[in-house]
Amino acid sequence: MKKQSVLFVCLGNICRSPAAEAIFLDLINKKGLKDYFIVDSAGTGSWHIGKKADTRMRIASHKRGLEILSKARQINSNDFEKFNYIVAMDDSNFENIIDLKSQISSSDFSSIKKIQNFRSIFQEIEVPDPYFGGDEGFEHVLDILEDSVSGFLDTIC
Ligand code: 4NP
């Protein structure tokens, strides 16, 4: 299998995309596919650069056996030349990624996707932003992502 690279993107890179990254890493570990992927996450915004993922998301993930180790960073022009797949958590992230690419990169290397297009169990067509809500929102994001990230992996390998 050819090595592939995946970048998960949300707004702040402290809630949804680090969770998607951790779920994807866990899946490829369990399937013995770790060596075939480069995986990362980023935000379209810059507010949280260098910060650990939101404590609420780290706790909710830890309860499911997922460790989120990433530090927040902002998507940049190199990403459009490095990652085979850039995967947005919601429609706004998707539009922002497309706009950004038109401004800073002429590369057509990356395929830009919406993660919820790979869902099978849940109806949500976007991953809801849990940042301003309660703990249950973080659980819901993880439930949704366990479904759609698994579907995404099945599609690309
Ligand atoms: P994320 O959630 O995009 O899933 O990381 C958010 C984190 C921070 C903010 C918004 C959404 N914020 O406004 O600071």
PDB file of C-alpha atoms and ligand atoms in Angstrom:
ATOM      1  CA  MET A   1       0.000   0.000   0.000  1.00  0.00           C
ATOM      2  CA  LYS A   2       1.247   3.466  -0.896  1.00  0.00           C
ATOM      3  CA  LYS A   3       1.915   5.859   1.984  1.00  0.00           C
ATOM      4  CA  GLN A   4      -0.825   8.463   2.378  1.00  0.00           C
ATOM      5  CA  SER A   5      -1.113  11.635   4.405  1.00  0.00           C
ATOM      6  CA  VAL A   6      -4.177  13.063   6.132  1.00  0.00           C
ATOM      7  CA  LEU A   7      -4.753  16.449   7.783  1.00  0.00           C
ATOM      8  CA  PHE A   8      -7.912  16.914   9.870  1.00  0.00           C
ATOM      9  CA  VAL A   9      -9.022  20.547  10.153  1.00  0.00           C
ATOM     10  CA  CYS A  10     -11.476  22.436  12.387  1.00  0.00           C
ATOM     11  CA  LEU A  11     -11.629  26.030  13.605  1.00  0.00           C
ATOM     12  CA  GLY A  12      -9.478  26.111  16.729  1.00  0.00           C
ATOM     13  CA  ASN A  13      -7.604  22.770  16.454  1.00  0.00           C
ATOM     14  CA  ILE A  14      -8.309  22.099  20.134  1.00  0.00           C
ATOM     15  CA  CYS A  15     -11.568  20.086  20.034  1.00  0.00           C
ATOM     16  CA  ARG A  16     -12.795  18.330  16.888  1.00  0.00           C
ATOM     17  CA  SER A  17      -9.768  17.893  14.624  1.00  0.00           C
ATOM     18  CA  PRO A  18      -7.409  16.641  17.381  1.00  0.00           C
ATOM     19  CA  ALA A  19     -10.136  14.129  18.297  1.00  0.00           C
ATOM     20  CA  ALA A  20     -10.469  13.027  14.661  1.00  0.00           C
ATOM     21  CA  GLU A  21      -6.670  12.693  14.477  1.00  0.00           C
ATOM     22  CA  ALA A  22      -6.577  10.566  17.660  1.00  0.00           C
ATOM     23  CA  ILE A  23      -9.413   8.326  16.434  1.00  0.00           C
ATOM     24  CA  PHE A  24      -7.720   7.864  13.050  1.00  0.00           C
ATOM     25  CA  LEU A  25      -4.370   7.075  14.715  1.00  0.00           C
ATOM     26  CA  ASP A  26      -6.063   4.544  17.000  1.00  0.00           C
ATOM     27  CA  LEU A  27      -7.776   2.849  14.042  1.00  0.00           C
ATOM     28  CA  ILE A  28      -4.621   2.548  11.940  1.00  0.00           C
ATOM     29  CA  ASN A  29      -2.697   1.261  14.979  1.00  0.00           C
ATOM     30  CA  LYS A  30      -5.297  -1.424  15.590  1.00  0.00           C
ATOM     31  CA  LYS A  31      -5.370  -2.386  11.889  1.00  0.00           C
ATOM     32  CA  GLY A  32      -1.570  -2.529  11.635  1.00  0.00           C
ATOM     33  CA  LEU A  33      -1.529   0.337   9.121  1.00  0.00           C
ATOM     34  CA  LYS A  34       0.464   2.850  11.155  1.00  0.00           C
ATOM     35  CA  ASP A  35       3.464   2.850   8.820  1.00  0.00           C
ATOM     36  CA  TYR A  36       1.320   3.685   5.813  1.00  0.00           C
ATOM     37  CA  PHE A  37       0.056   7.040   7.055  1.00  0.00           C
ATOM     38  CA  ILE A  38       1.200  10.501   8.054  1.00  0.00           C
ATOM     39  CA  VAL A  39      -1.534  12.048  10.220  1.00  0.00           C
ATOM     40  CA  ASP A  40      -1.876  15.566  11.611  1.00  0.00           C
ATOM     41  CA  SER A  41      -4.495  18.170  12.494  1.00  0.00           C
ATOM     42  CA  ALA A  42      -4.724  21.957  12.224  1.00  0.00           C
ATOM     43  CA  GLY A  43      -7.117  24.863  12.717  1.00  0.00           C
ATOM     44  CA  THR A  44      -8.229  27.544  10.297  1.00  0.00           C
ATOM     45  CA  GLY A  45      -7.970  30.029  13.197  1.00  0.00           C
ATOM     46  CA  SER A  46      -4.883  31.140  15.084  1.00  0.00           C
ATOM     47  CA  TRP A  47      -6.182  31.758  18.628  1.00  0.00           C
ATOM     48  CA  HIS A  48      -4.915  28.536  20.211  1.00  0.00           C
ATOM     49  CA  ILE A  49      -1.573  27.978  18.440  1.00  0.00           C
ATOM     50  CA  GLY A  50       0.782  25.924  20.635  1.00  0.00           C
ATOM     51  CA  LYS A  51      -1.934  24.922  23.111  1.00  0.00           C
ATOM     52  CA  LYS A  52      -2.856  21.390  24.121  1.00  0.00           C
ATOM     53  CA  ALA A  53      -6.311  20.177  23.115  1.00  0.00           C
ATOM     54  CA  ASP A  54      -9.225  21.386  25.254  1.00  0.00           C
ATOM     55  CA  THR A  55      -9.179  19.616  28.641  1.00  0.00           C
ATOM     56  CA  ARG A  56     -12.805  18.518  28.211  1.00  0.00           C
ATOM     57  CA  MET A  57     -11.955  16.781  24.934  1.00  0.00           C
ATOM     58  CA  ARG A  58      -8.840  15.174  26.414  1.00  0.00           C
ATOM     59  CA  ILE A  59     -10.858  13.808  29.348  1.00  0.00           C
ATOM     60  CA  ALA A  60     -13.698  12.517  27.141  1.00  0.00           C
ATOM     61  CA  SER A  61     -11.179  10.883  24.792  1.00  0.00           C
ATOM     62  CA  HIS A  62      -9.144   9.373  27.635  1.00  0.00           C
ATOM     63  CA  LYS A  63     -12.296   7.655  28.922  1.00  0.00           C
ATOM     64  CA  ARG A  64     -12.455   5.871  25.535  1.00  0.00           C
ATOM     65  CA  GLY A  65      -8.801   4.901  25.567  1.00  0.00           C
ATOM     66  CA  LEU A  66      -7.725   7.669  23.188  1.00  0.00           C
ATOM     67  CA  GLU A  67      -4.807   9.945  24.057  1.00  0.00           C
ATOM     68  CA  ILE A  68      -4.732  13.343  22.373  1.00  0.00           C
ATOM     69  CA  LEU A  69      -1.136  14.541  22.301  1.00  0.00           C
ATOM     70  CA  SER A  70      -1.272  17.166  19.568  1.00  0.00           C
ATOM     71  CA  LYS A  71      -0.575  20.876  20.037  1.00  0.00           C
ATOM     72  CA  ALA A  72      -2.683  23.343  18.081  1.00  0.00           C
ATOM     73  CA  ARG A  73      -1.354  24.856  14.883  1.00  0.00           C
ATOM     74  CA  GLN A  74      -2.821  26.803  11.986  1.00  0.00           C
ATOM     75  CA  ILE A  75      -3.174  25.369   8.487  1.00  0.00           C
ATOM     76  CA  ASN A  76      -0.564  26.849   6.102  1.00  0.00           C
ATOM     77  CA  SER A  77       0.446  26.801   2.430  1.00  0.00           C
ATOM     78  CA  ASN A  78       2.808  23.814   2.859  1.00  0.00           C
ATOM     79  CA  ASP A  79      -0.144  21.671   3.907  1.00  0.00           C
ATOM     80  CA  PHE A  80      -1.635  21.948   0.404  1.00  0.00           C
ATOM     81  CA  GLU A  81       1.525  20.354  -0.995  1.00  0.00           C
ATOM     82  CA  LYS A  82       2.071  17.771   1.734  1.00  0.00           C
ATOM     83  CA  PHE A  83      -1.268  16.139   2.554  1.00  0.00           C
ATOM     84  CA  ASN A  84      -3.147  13.834   0.166  1.00  0.00           C
ATOM     85  CA  TYR A  85      -6.329  14.538   2.121  1.00  0.00           C
ATOM     86  CA  ILE A  86      -7.378  17.675   3.996  1.00  0.00           C
ATOM     87  CA  VAL A  87     -10.530  16.799   5.897  1.00  0.00           C
ATOM     88  CA  ALA A  88     -12.859  19.495   7.270  1.00  0.00           C
ATOM     89  CA  MET A  89     -15.087  19.015  10.292  1.00  0.00           C
ATOM     90  CA  ASP A  90     -17.886  21.365   9.153  1.00  0.00           C
ATOM     91  CA  ASP A  91     -19.046  23.372   6.147  1.00  0.00           C
ATOM     92  CA  SER A  92     -17.530  26.598   7.419  1.00  0.00           C
ATOM     93  CA  ASN A  93     -14.105  24.959   7.858  1.00  0.00           C
ATOM     94  CA  PHE A  94     -14.460  23.482   4.359  1.00  0.00           C
ATOM     95  CA  GLU A  95     -15.235  26.877   2.779  1.00  0.00           C
ATOM     96  CA  ASN A  96     -12.406  28.525   4.726  1.00  0.00           C
ATOM     97  CA  ILE A  97      -9.938  25.873   3.536  1.00  0.00           C
ATOM     98  CA  ILE A  98     -11.026  26.351  -0.102  1.00  0.00           C
ATOM     99  CA  ASP A  99     -10.771  30.163   0.236  1.00  0.00           C
ATOM    100  CA  LEU A 100      -7.370  29.927   1.903  1.00  0.00           C
ATOM    101  CA  LYS A 101      -6.060  27.570  -0.756  1.00  0.00           C
ATOM    102  CA  SER A 102      -7.153  29.968  -3.508  1.00  0.00           C
ATOM    103  CA  GLN A 103      -5.197  32.739  -1.773  1.00  0.00           C
ATOM    104  CA  ILE A 104      -1.990  30.989  -0.758  1.00  0.00           C
ATOM    105  CA  SER A 105      -1.464  27.859  -2.872  1.00  0.00           C
ATOM    106  CA  SER A 106      -1.573  26.957  -6.539  1.00  0.00           C
ATOM    107  CA  SER A 107      -1.068  23.273  -5.790  1.00  0.00           C
ATOM    108  CA  ASP A 108      -3.832  20.787  -6.589  1.00  0.00           C
ATOM    109  CA  PHE A 109      -2.086  18.020  -4.679  1.00  0.00           C
ATOM    110  CA  SER A 110      -4.579  17.790  -1.804  1.00  0.00           C
ATOM    111  CA  SER A 111      -8.073  16.425  -2.017  1.00  0.00           C
ATOM    112  CA  ILE A 112     -10.277  18.518   0.288  1.00  0.00           C
ATOM    113  CA  LYS A 113     -13.107  16.583   1.941  1.00  0.00           C
ATOM    114  CA  LYS A 114     -15.843  16.923   4.574  1.00  0.00           C
ATOM    115  CA  ILE A 115     -15.597  14.215   7.222  1.00  0.00           C
ATOM    116  CA  GLN A 116     -19.347  13.757   7.572  1.00  0.00           C
ATOM    117  CA  ASN A 117     -19.601  12.648   3.950  1.00  0.00           C
ATOM    118  CA  PHE A 118     -18.123   9.378   5.280  1.00  0.00           C
ATOM    119  CA  ARG A 119     -20.741   8.836   8.026  1.00  0.00           C
ATOM    120  CA  SER A 120     -22.902   5.748   8.149  1.00  0.00           C
ATOM    121  CA  ILE A 121     -24.617   5.640  11.568  1.00  0.00           C
ATOM    122  CA  PHE A 122     -25.148   9.293  12.468  1.00  0.00           C
ATOM    123  CA  GLN A 123     -27.292  11.758  10.515  1.00  0.00           C
ATOM    124  CA  GLU A 124     -25.284  14.919  11.231  1.00  0.00           C
ATOM    125  CA  ILE A 125     -23.853  16.406   8.040  1.00  0.00           C
ATOM    126  CA  GLU A 126     -21.392  18.510  10.075  1.00  0.00           C
ATOM    127  CA  VAL A 127     -19.457  17.825  13.283  1.00  0.00           C
ATOM    128  CA  PRO A 128     -20.973  20.335  15.747  1.00  0.00           C
ATOM    129  CA  ASP A 129     -18.616  22.737  17.492  1.00  0.00           C
ATOM    130  CA  PRO A 130     -18.615  21.642  21.182  1.00  0.00           C
ATOM    131  CA  TYR A 131     -16.487  24.529  22.496  1.00  0.00           C
ATOM    132  CA  PHE A 132     -19.221  26.694  24.025  1.00  0.00           C
ATOM    133  CA  GLY A 133     -21.391  23.809  25.243  1.00  0.00           C
ATOM    134  CA  GLY A 134     -21.363  21.180  27.996  1.00  0.00           C
ATOM    135  CA  ASP A 135     -19.508  17.912  28.463  1.00  0.00           C
ATOM    136  CA  GLU A 136     -22.170  15.932  26.591  1.00  0.00           C
ATOM    137  CA  GLY A 137     -21.255  17.844  23.422  1.00  0.00           C
ATOM    138  CA  PHE A 138     -17.745  16.398  23.569  1.00  0.00           C
ATOM    139  CA  GLU A 139     -19.112  12.862  23.919  1.00  0.00           C
ATOM    140  CA  HIS A 140     -21.400  13.483  20.958  1.00  0.00           C
ATOM    141  CA  VAL A 141     -18.507  14.728  18.815  1.00  0.00           C
ATOM    142  CA  LEU A 142     -16.538  11.578  19.648  1.00  0.00           C
ATOM    143  CA  ASP A 143     -19.535   9.341  18.830  1.00  0.00           C
ATOM    144  CA  ILE A 144     -19.984  11.062  15.474  1.00  0.00           C
ATOM    145  CA  LEU A 145     -16.277  10.971  14.640  1.00  0.00           C
ATOM    146  CA  GLU A 146     -15.825   7.297  15.566  1.00  0.00           C
ATOM    147  CA  ASP A 147     -18.386   6.570  12.848  1.00  0.00           C
ATOM    148  CA  SER A 148     -17.248   8.945  10.102  1.00  0.00           C
ATOM    149  CA  VAL A 149     -13.467   8.657  10.622  1.00  0.00           C
ATOM    150  CA  SER A 150     -13.798   4.883  10.354  1.00  0.00           C
ATOM    151  CA  GLY A 151     -15.793   5.326   7.138  1.00  0.00           C
ATOM    152  CA  PHE A 152     -13.155   7.689   5.784  1.00  0.00           C
ATOM    153  CA  LEU A 153     -10.336   5.197   6.503  1.00  0.00           C
ATOM    154  CA  ASP A 154     -12.264   2.401   4.805  1.00  0.00           C
ATOM    155  CA  THR A 155     -12.703   4.617   1.737  1.00  0.00           C
ATOM    156  CA  ILE A 156      -9.043   5.510   1.303  1.00  0.00           C
ATOM    157  CA  CYS A 157      -7.419   2.131   1.949  1.00  0.00           C
TER     158      CYS A 157
HETATM  159  P1  4NP B   1     -12.659  23.357  17.446  1.00  0.00           P
HETATM  160  O1  4NP B   1     -13.503  24.142  18.555  1.00  0.00           O
HETATM  161  O2  4NP B   1     -12.779  24.171  16.173  1.00  0.00           O
HETATM  162  O3  4NP B   1     -13.357  22.040  17.342  1.00  0.00           O
HETATM  163  O4  4NP B   1     -11.242  23.282  17.972  1.00  0.00           O
HETATM  164  C1  4NP B   1     -13.319  25.491  18.857  1.00  0.00           C
HETATM  165  C2  4NP B   1     -12.299  25.882  19.702  1.00  0.00           C
HETATM  166  C3  4NP B   1     -12.146  27.209  20.026  1.00  0.00           C
HETATM  167  C4  4NP B   1     -13.011  28.150  19.501  1.00  0.00           C
HETATM  168  C5  4NP B   1     -14.023  27.771  18.657  1.00  0.00           C
HETATM  169  C6  4NP B   1     -14.184  26.429  18.324  1.00  0.00           C
HETATM  170  N1  4NP B   1     -12.874  29.531  19.876  1.00  0.00           N
HETATM  171  O5  4NP B   1     -13.730  30.329  19.484  1.00  0.00           O
HETATM  172  O6  4NP B   1     -11.901  29.880  20.554  1.00  0.00           O
END
